[in-house]
mmCIF file of C-alpha atoms and ligand atoms in Angstrom:
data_model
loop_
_atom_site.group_PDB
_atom_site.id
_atom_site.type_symbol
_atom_site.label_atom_id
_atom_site.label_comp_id
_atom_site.label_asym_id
_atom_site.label_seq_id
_atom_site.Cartn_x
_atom_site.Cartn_y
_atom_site.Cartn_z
ATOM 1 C CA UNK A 1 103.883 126.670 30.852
ATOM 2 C CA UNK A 2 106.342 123.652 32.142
ATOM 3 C CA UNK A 3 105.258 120.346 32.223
ATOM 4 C CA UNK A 4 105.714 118.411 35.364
ATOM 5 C CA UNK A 5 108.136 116.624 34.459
ATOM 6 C CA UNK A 6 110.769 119.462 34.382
ATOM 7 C CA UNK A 7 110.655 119.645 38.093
ATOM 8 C CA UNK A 8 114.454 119.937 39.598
ATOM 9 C CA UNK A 9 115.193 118.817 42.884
ATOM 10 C CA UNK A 10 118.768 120.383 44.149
ATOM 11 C CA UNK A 11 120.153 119.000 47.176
ATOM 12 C CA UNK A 12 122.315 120.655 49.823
ATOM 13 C CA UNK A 13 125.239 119.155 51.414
ATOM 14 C CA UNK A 14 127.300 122.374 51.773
ATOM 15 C CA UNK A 15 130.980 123.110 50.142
ATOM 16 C CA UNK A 16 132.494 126.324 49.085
ATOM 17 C CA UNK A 17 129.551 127.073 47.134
ATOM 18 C CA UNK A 18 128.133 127.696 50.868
ATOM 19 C CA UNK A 19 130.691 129.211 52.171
ATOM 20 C CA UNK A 20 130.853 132.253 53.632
ATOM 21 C CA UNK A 21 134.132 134.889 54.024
ATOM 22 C CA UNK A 22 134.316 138.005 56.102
ATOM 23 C CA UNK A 23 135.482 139.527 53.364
ATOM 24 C CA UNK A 24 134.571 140.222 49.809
ATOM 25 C CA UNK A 25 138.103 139.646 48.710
ATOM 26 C CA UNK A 26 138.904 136.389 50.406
ATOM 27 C CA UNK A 27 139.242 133.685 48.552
ATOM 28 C CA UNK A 28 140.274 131.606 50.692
ATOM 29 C CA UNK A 29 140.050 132.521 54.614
ATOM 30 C CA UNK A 30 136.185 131.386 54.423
ATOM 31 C CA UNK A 31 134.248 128.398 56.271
ATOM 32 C CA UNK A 32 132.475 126.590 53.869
ATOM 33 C CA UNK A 33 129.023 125.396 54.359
ATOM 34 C CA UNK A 34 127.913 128.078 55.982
ATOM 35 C CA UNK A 35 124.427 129.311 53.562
ATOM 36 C CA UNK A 36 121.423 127.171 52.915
ATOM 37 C CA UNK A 37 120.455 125.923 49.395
ATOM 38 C CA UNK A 38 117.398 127.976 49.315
ATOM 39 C CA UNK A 39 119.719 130.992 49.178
ATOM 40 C CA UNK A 40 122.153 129.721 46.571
ATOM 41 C CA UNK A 41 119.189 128.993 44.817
ATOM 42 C CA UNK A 42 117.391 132.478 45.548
ATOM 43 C CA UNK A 43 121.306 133.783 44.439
ATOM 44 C CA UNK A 44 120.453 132.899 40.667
ATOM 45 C CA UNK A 45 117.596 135.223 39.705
ATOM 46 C CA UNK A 46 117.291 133.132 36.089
ATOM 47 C CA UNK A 47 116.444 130.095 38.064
ATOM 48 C CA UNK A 48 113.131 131.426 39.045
ATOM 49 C CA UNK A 49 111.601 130.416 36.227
ATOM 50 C CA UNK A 50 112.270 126.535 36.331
ATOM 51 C CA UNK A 51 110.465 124.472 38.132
ATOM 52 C CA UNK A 52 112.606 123.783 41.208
ATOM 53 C CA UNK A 53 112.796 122.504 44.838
ATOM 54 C CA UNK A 54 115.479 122.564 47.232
ATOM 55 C CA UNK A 55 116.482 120.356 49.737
ATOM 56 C CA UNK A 56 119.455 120.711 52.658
ATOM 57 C CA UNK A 57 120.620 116.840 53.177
ATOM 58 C CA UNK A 58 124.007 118.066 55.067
ATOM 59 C CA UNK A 59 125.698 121.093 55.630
ATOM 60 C CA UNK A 60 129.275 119.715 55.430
ATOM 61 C CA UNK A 61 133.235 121.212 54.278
ATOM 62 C CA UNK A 62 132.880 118.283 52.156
ATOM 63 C CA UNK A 63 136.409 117.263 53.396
ATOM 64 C CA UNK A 64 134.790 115.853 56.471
ATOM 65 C CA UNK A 65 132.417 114.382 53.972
ATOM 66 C CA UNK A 66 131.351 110.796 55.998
ATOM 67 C CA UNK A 67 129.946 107.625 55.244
ATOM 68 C CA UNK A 68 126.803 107.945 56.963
ATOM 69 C CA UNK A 69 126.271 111.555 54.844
ATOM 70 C CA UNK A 70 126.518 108.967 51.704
ATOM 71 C CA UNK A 71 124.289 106.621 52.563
ATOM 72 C CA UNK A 72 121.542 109.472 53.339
ATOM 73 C CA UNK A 73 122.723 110.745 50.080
ATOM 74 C CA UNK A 74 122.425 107.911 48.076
ATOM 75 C CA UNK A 75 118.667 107.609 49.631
ATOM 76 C CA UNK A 76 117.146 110.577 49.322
ATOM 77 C CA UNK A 77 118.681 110.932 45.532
ATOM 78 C CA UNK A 78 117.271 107.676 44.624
ATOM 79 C CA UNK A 79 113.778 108.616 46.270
ATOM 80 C CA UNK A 80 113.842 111.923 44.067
ATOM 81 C CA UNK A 81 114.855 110.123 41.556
ATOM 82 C CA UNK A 82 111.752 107.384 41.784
ATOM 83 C CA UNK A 83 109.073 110.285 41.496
ATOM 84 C CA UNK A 84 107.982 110.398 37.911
ATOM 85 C CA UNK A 85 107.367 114.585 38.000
ATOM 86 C CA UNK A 86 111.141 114.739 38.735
ATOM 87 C CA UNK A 87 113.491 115.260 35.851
ATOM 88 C CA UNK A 88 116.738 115.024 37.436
ATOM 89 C CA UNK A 89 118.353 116.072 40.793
ATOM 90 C CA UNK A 90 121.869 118.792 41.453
ATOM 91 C CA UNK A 91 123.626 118.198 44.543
ATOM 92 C CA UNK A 92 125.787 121.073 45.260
ATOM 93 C CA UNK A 93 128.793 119.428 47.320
ATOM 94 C CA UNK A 94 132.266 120.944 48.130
ATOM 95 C CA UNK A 95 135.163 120.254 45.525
ATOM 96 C CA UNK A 96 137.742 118.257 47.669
ATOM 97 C CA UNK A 97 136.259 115.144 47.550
ATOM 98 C CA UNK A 98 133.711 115.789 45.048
ATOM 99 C CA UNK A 99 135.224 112.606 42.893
ATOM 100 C CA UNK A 100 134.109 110.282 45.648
ATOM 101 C CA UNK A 101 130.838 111.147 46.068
ATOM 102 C CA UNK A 102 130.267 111.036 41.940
ATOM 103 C CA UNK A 103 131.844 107.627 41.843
ATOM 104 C CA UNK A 104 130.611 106.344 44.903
ATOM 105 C CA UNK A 105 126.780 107.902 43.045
ATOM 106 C CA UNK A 106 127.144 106.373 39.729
ATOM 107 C CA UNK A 107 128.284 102.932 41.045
ATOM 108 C CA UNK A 108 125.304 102.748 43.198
ATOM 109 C CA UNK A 109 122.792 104.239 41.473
ATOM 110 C CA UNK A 110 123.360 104.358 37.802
ATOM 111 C CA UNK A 111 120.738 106.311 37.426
ATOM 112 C CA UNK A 112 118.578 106.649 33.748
ATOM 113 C CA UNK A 113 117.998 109.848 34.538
ATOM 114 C CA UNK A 114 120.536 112.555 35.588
ATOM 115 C CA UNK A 115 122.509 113.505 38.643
ATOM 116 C CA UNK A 116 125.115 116.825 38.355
ATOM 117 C CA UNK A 117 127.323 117.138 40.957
ATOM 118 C CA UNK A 118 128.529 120.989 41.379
ATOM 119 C CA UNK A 119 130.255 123.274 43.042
ATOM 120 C CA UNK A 120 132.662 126.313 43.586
ATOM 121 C CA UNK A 121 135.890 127.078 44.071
ATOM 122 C CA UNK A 122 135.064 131.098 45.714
ATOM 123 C CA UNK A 123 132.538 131.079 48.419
ATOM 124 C CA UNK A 124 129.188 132.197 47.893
ATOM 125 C CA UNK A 125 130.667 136.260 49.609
ATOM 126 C CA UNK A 126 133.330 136.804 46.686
ATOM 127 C CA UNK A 127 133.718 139.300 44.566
ATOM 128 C CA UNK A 128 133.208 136.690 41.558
ATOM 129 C CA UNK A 129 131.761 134.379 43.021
ATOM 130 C CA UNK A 130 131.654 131.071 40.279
ATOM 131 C CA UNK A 131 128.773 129.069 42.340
ATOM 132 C CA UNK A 132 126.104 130.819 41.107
ATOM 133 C CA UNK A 133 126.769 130.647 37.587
ATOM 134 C CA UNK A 134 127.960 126.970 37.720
ATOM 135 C CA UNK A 135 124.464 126.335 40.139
ATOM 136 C CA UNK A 136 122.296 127.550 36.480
ATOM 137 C CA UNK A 137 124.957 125.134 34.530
ATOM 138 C CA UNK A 138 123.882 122.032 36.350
ATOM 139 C CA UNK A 139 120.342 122.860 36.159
ATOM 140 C CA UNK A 140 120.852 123.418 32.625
ATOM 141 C CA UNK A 141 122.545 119.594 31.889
ATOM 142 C CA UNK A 142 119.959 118.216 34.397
ATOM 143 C CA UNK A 143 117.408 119.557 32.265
ATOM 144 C CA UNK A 144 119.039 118.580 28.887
ATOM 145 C CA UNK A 145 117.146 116.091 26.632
ATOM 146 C CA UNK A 146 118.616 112.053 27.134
ATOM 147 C CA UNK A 147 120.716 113.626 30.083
ATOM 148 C CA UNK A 148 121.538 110.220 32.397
ATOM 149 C CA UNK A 149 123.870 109.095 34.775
ATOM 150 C CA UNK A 150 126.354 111.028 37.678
ATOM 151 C CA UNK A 151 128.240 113.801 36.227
ATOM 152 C CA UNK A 152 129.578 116.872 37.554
ATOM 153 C CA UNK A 153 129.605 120.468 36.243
ATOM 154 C CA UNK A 154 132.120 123.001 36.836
ATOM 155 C CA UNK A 155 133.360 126.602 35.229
ATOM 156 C CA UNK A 156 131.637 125.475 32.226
ATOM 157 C CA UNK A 157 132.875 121.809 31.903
ATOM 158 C CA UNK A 158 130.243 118.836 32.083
ATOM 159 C CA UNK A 159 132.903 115.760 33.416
ATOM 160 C CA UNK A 160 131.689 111.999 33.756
ATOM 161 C CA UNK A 161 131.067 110.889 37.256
ATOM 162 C CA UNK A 162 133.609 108.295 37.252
ATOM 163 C CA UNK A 163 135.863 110.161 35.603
ATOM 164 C CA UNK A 164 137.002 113.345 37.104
ATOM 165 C CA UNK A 165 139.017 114.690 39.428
ATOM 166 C CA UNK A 166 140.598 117.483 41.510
ATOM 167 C CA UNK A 167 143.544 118.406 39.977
ATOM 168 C CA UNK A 168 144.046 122.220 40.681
ATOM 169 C CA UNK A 169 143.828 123.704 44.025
ATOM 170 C CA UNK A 170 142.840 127.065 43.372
ATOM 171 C CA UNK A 171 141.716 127.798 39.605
ATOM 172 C CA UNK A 172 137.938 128.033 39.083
ATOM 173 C CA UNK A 173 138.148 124.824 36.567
ATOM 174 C CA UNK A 174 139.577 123.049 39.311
ATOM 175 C CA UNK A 175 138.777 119.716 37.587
ATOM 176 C CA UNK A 176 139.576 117.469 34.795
ATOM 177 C CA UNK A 177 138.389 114.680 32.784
ATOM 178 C CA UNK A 178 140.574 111.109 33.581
ATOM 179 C CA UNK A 179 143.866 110.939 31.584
ATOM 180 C CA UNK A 180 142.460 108.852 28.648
ATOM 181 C CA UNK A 181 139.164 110.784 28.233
ATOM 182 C CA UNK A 182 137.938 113.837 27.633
ATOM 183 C CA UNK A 183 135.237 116.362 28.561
ATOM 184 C CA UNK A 184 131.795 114.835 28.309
ATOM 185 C CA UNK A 185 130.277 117.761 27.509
ATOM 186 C CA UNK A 186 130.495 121.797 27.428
ATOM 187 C CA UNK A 187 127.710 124.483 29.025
ATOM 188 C CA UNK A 188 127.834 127.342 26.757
ATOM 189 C CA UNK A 189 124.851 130.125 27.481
ATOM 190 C CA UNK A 190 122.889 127.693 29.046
ATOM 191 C CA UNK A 191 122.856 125.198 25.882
ATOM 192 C CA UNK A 192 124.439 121.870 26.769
ATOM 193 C CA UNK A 193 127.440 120.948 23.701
ATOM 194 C CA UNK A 194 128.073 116.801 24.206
ATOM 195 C CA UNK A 195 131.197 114.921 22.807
ATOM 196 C CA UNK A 196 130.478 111.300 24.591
ATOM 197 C CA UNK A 197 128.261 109.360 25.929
ATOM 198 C CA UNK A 198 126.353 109.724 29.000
ATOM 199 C CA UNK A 199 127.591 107.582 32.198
ATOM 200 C CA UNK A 200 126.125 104.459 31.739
ATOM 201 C CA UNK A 201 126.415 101.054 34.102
ATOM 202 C CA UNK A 202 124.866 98.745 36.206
ATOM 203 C CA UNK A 203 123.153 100.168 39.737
ATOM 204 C CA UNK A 204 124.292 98.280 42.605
ATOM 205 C CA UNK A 205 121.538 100.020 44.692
ATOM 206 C CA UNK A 206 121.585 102.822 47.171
ATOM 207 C CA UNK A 207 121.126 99.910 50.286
ATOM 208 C CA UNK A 208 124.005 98.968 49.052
ATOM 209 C CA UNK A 209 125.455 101.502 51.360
ATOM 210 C CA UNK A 210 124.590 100.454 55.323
ATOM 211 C CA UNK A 211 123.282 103.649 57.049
ATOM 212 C CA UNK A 212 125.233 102.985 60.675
ATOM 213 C CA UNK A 213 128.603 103.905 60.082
ATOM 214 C CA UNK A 214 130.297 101.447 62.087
ATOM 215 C CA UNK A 215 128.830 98.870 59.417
ATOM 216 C CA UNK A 216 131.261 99.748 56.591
ATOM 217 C CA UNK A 217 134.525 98.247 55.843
ATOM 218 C CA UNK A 218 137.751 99.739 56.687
ATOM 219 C CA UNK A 219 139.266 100.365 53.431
ATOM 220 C CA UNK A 220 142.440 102.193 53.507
ATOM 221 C CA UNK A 221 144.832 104.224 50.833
ATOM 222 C CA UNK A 222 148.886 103.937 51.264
ATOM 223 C CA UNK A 223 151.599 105.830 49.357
ATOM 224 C CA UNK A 224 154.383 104.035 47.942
ATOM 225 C CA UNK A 225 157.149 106.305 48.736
ATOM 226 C CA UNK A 226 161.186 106.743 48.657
ATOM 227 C CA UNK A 227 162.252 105.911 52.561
ATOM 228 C CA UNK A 228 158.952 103.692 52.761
ATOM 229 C CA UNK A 229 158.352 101.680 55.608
ATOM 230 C CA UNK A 230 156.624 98.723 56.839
ATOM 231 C CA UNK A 231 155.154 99.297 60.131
ATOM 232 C CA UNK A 232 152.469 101.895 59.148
ATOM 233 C CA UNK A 233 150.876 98.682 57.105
ATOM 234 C CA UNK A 234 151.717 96.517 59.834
ATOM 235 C CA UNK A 235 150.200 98.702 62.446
ATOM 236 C CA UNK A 236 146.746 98.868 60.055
ATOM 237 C CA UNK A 237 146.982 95.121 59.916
ATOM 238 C CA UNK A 238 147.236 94.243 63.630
ATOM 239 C CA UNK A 239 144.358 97.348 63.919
ATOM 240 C CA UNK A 240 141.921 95.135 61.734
ATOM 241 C CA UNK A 241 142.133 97.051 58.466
ATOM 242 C CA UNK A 242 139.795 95.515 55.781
ATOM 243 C CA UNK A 243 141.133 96.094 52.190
ATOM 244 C CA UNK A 244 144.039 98.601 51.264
ATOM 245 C CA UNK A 245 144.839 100.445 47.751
ATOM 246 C CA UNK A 246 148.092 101.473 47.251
ATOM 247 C CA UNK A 247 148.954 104.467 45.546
ATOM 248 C CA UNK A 248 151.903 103.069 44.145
ATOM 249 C CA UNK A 249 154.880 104.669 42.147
ATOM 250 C CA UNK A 250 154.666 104.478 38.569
ATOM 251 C CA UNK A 251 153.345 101.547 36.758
ATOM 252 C CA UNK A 252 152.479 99.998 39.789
ATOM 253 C CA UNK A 253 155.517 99.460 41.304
ATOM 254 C CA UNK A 254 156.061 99.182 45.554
ATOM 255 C CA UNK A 255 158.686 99.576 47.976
ATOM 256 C CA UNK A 256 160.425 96.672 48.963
ATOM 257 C CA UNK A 257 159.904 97.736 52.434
ATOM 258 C CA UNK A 258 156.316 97.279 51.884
ATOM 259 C CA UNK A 259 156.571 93.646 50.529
ATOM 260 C CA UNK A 260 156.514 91.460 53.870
ATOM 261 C CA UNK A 261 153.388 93.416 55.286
ATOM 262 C CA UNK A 262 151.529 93.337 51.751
ATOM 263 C CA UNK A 263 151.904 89.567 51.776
ATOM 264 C CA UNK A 264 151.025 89.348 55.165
ATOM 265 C CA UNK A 265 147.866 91.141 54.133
ATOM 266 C CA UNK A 266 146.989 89.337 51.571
ATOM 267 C CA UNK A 267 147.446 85.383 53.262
ATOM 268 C CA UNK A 268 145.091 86.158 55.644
ATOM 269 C CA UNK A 269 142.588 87.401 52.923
ATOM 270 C CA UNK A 270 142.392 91.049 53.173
ATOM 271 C CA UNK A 271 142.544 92.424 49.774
ATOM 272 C CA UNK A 272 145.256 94.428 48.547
ATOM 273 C CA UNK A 273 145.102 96.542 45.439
ATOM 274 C CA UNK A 274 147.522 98.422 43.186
ATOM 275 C CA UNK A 275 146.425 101.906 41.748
ATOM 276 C CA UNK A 276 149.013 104.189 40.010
ATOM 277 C CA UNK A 277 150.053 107.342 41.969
ATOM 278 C CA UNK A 278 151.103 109.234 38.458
ATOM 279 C CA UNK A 279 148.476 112.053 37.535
ATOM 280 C CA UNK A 280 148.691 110.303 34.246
ATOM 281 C CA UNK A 281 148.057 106.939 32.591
ATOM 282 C CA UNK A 282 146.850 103.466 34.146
ATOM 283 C CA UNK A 283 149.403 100.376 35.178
ATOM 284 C CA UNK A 284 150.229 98.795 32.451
ATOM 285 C CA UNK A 285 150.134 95.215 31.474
ATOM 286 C CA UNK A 286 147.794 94.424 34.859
ATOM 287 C CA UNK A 287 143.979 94.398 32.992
ATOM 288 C CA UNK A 288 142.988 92.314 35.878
ATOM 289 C CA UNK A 289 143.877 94.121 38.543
ATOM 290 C CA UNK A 290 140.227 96.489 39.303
ATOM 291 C CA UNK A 291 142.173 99.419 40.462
ATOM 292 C CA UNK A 292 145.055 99.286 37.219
ATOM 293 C CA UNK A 293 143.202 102.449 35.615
ATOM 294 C CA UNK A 294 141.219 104.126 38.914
ATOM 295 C CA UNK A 295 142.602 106.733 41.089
ATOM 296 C CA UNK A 296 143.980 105.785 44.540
ATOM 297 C CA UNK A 297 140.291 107.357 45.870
ATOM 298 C CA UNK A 298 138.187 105.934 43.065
ATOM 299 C CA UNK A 299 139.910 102.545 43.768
ATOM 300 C CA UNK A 300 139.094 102.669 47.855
ATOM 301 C CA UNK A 301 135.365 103.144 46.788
ATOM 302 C CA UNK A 302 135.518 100.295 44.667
ATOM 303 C CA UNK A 303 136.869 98.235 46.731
ATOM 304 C CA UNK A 304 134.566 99.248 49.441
ATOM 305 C CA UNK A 305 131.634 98.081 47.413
ATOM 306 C CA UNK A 306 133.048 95.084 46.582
ATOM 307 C CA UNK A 307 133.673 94.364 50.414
ATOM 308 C CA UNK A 308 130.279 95.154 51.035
ATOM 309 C CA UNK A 309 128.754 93.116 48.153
ATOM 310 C CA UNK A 310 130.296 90.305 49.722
ATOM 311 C CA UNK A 311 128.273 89.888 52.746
HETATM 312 N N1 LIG B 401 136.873 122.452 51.515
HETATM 313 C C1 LIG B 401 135.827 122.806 50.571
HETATM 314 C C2 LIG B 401 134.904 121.613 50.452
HETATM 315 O O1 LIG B 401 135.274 120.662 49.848
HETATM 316 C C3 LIG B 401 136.432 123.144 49.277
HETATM 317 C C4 LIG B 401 135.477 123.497 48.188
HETATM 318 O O2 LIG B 401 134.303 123.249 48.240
HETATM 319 O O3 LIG B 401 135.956 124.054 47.193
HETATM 320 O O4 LIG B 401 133.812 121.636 50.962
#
């Protein structure tokens, strides 16, 4: 018999691992978001033995994935989260911007008990389809002993919330760990296999996040780029634009064309931060600078926050 404390909450927002194909062997021609979690759920005959409740939050391709969506999110998580019975949520989301919403979690909510992220890569119609077995994964690490924190849990991999990202557009272990780390932990059978730590940090709090859209900062990403140019920043400036990252080339280096508009930016105080557009390393010799070792998206969360901390 369970206890009650080994109750599972898994939250809906849609994805691949809802999506739905007219054929068996598309892989790709699908719409995703299309099934409810009860059904992924009802998919996984092995998960009708946990204690388990399902909840649909959104029903979203999570490339439309909006700020309003997160705020909900971060809510209804943190309410789960408050109720002693529960042992720790799964949010099945899509993959494309699956790295935002686990950063975006663990900044917010830091949570001392645990919150897996997962997903597919096939909709929920294929032939192999990988959500089901990934959906028994996450319950797996949500139900594994010390388990804290946002992490996400794909094709076997368990990858720290503030870590990962998208780095394959096809392959069912679409994701890796940042370029300095490494896997936080392996499913293998069900049994959870940890090399580090658990994400750890200090919650900022899910209201945070304002619930009206039109609340949140305007927080843009730029690409330094060969033939750069400086009206696209100029045109965000004039438009109002709040705080920009730049994905910039290499060890943080940007376009001359883009000098005179990221000045501009910066004298009349809207933030402007560096981030490295290289799939590997961080920009060297810049410590300071808060988006040095992020990703261009993990950097525009970050600096979202901080705009919204600041009010
Ligand atoms: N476009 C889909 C989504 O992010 C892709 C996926 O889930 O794999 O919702």
């Amino acid at each position: 018999m369970q206890s009650r404390i080994e109750r599972i909450v898994i939250i809906g927002t849609g994805g691949t691992i809802a999506g739905a194909a007219a054929s068996a062997t598309d892989n790709v021609g699908y719409k995703a978001g299309q099934l409810s979690v009860d059904s992924l759920v009802a998919a996984v005959p092995a998960l009708r033995a946990e204690s388990l409740e399902a909840e649909q939050l959104a029903q979203l391709d999570s490339k439309d994935m909006d700020v309003s969506t997160w705020a909900r999110l971060a809510r209804r998580v943190q309410a789960h989260l408050d109720r002693p019975e529960v042992r720790g949520i799964v949010i099945t989301h899509g993959t494309d911007t699956l790295e935002e919403t686990a950063y975006l979690l663990q900044r917010v909510l830091s949570p001392q008990k645990p919150v897996v992220l997962t997903a597919a890569m096939r909709p929920a119609t294929a032939l192999q389809a990988d959500g089901p077995q990934n959906l028994l994964d996450a319950v797996a690490v949500a139900k594994s002993e010390g388990a804290c924190g946002v992490v996400a849990v794909v094709a076997g991999q368990v990858l720290h919330g503030l870590e990962l990202r998208k780095t394959h557009t096809y392959r069912l272990d679409a994701f890796e760990p940042g370029p300095d780390s490494g896997l936080l932990a392996v499913v293998e059978e069900g049994a959870v296999r940890r090399f580090r730590d658990w994400p750890q940090g200090v919650a900022l709090g899910a209201s945070t996040l304002p619930q009206d859209a039109s609340d949140w900062p305007w927080v843009e990403v730029l690409a330094s780029h060969a033939g750069a140019q400086a009206r696209a920043l100029e045109a965000w400036h004039q438009a109002g634009v709040q705080g920009v990252v730049l994905a910039c080339t290499g060890n943080g280096t940007v376009h001359q064309a883009l000098n005179g508009p990221v000045q501009a930016l910066r004298q009349a105080g809207v933030p402007v931060w560096r981030t490295t557009r290289c799939a590997q390393g961080r920009i060297v010799g810049a410590p300071e600078e808060k988006g040095a070792a992020l990703t261009p998206w993990a950097a525009r969360i970050e600096l979202t926050l901080e705009l919204l901390q600041r009010r």
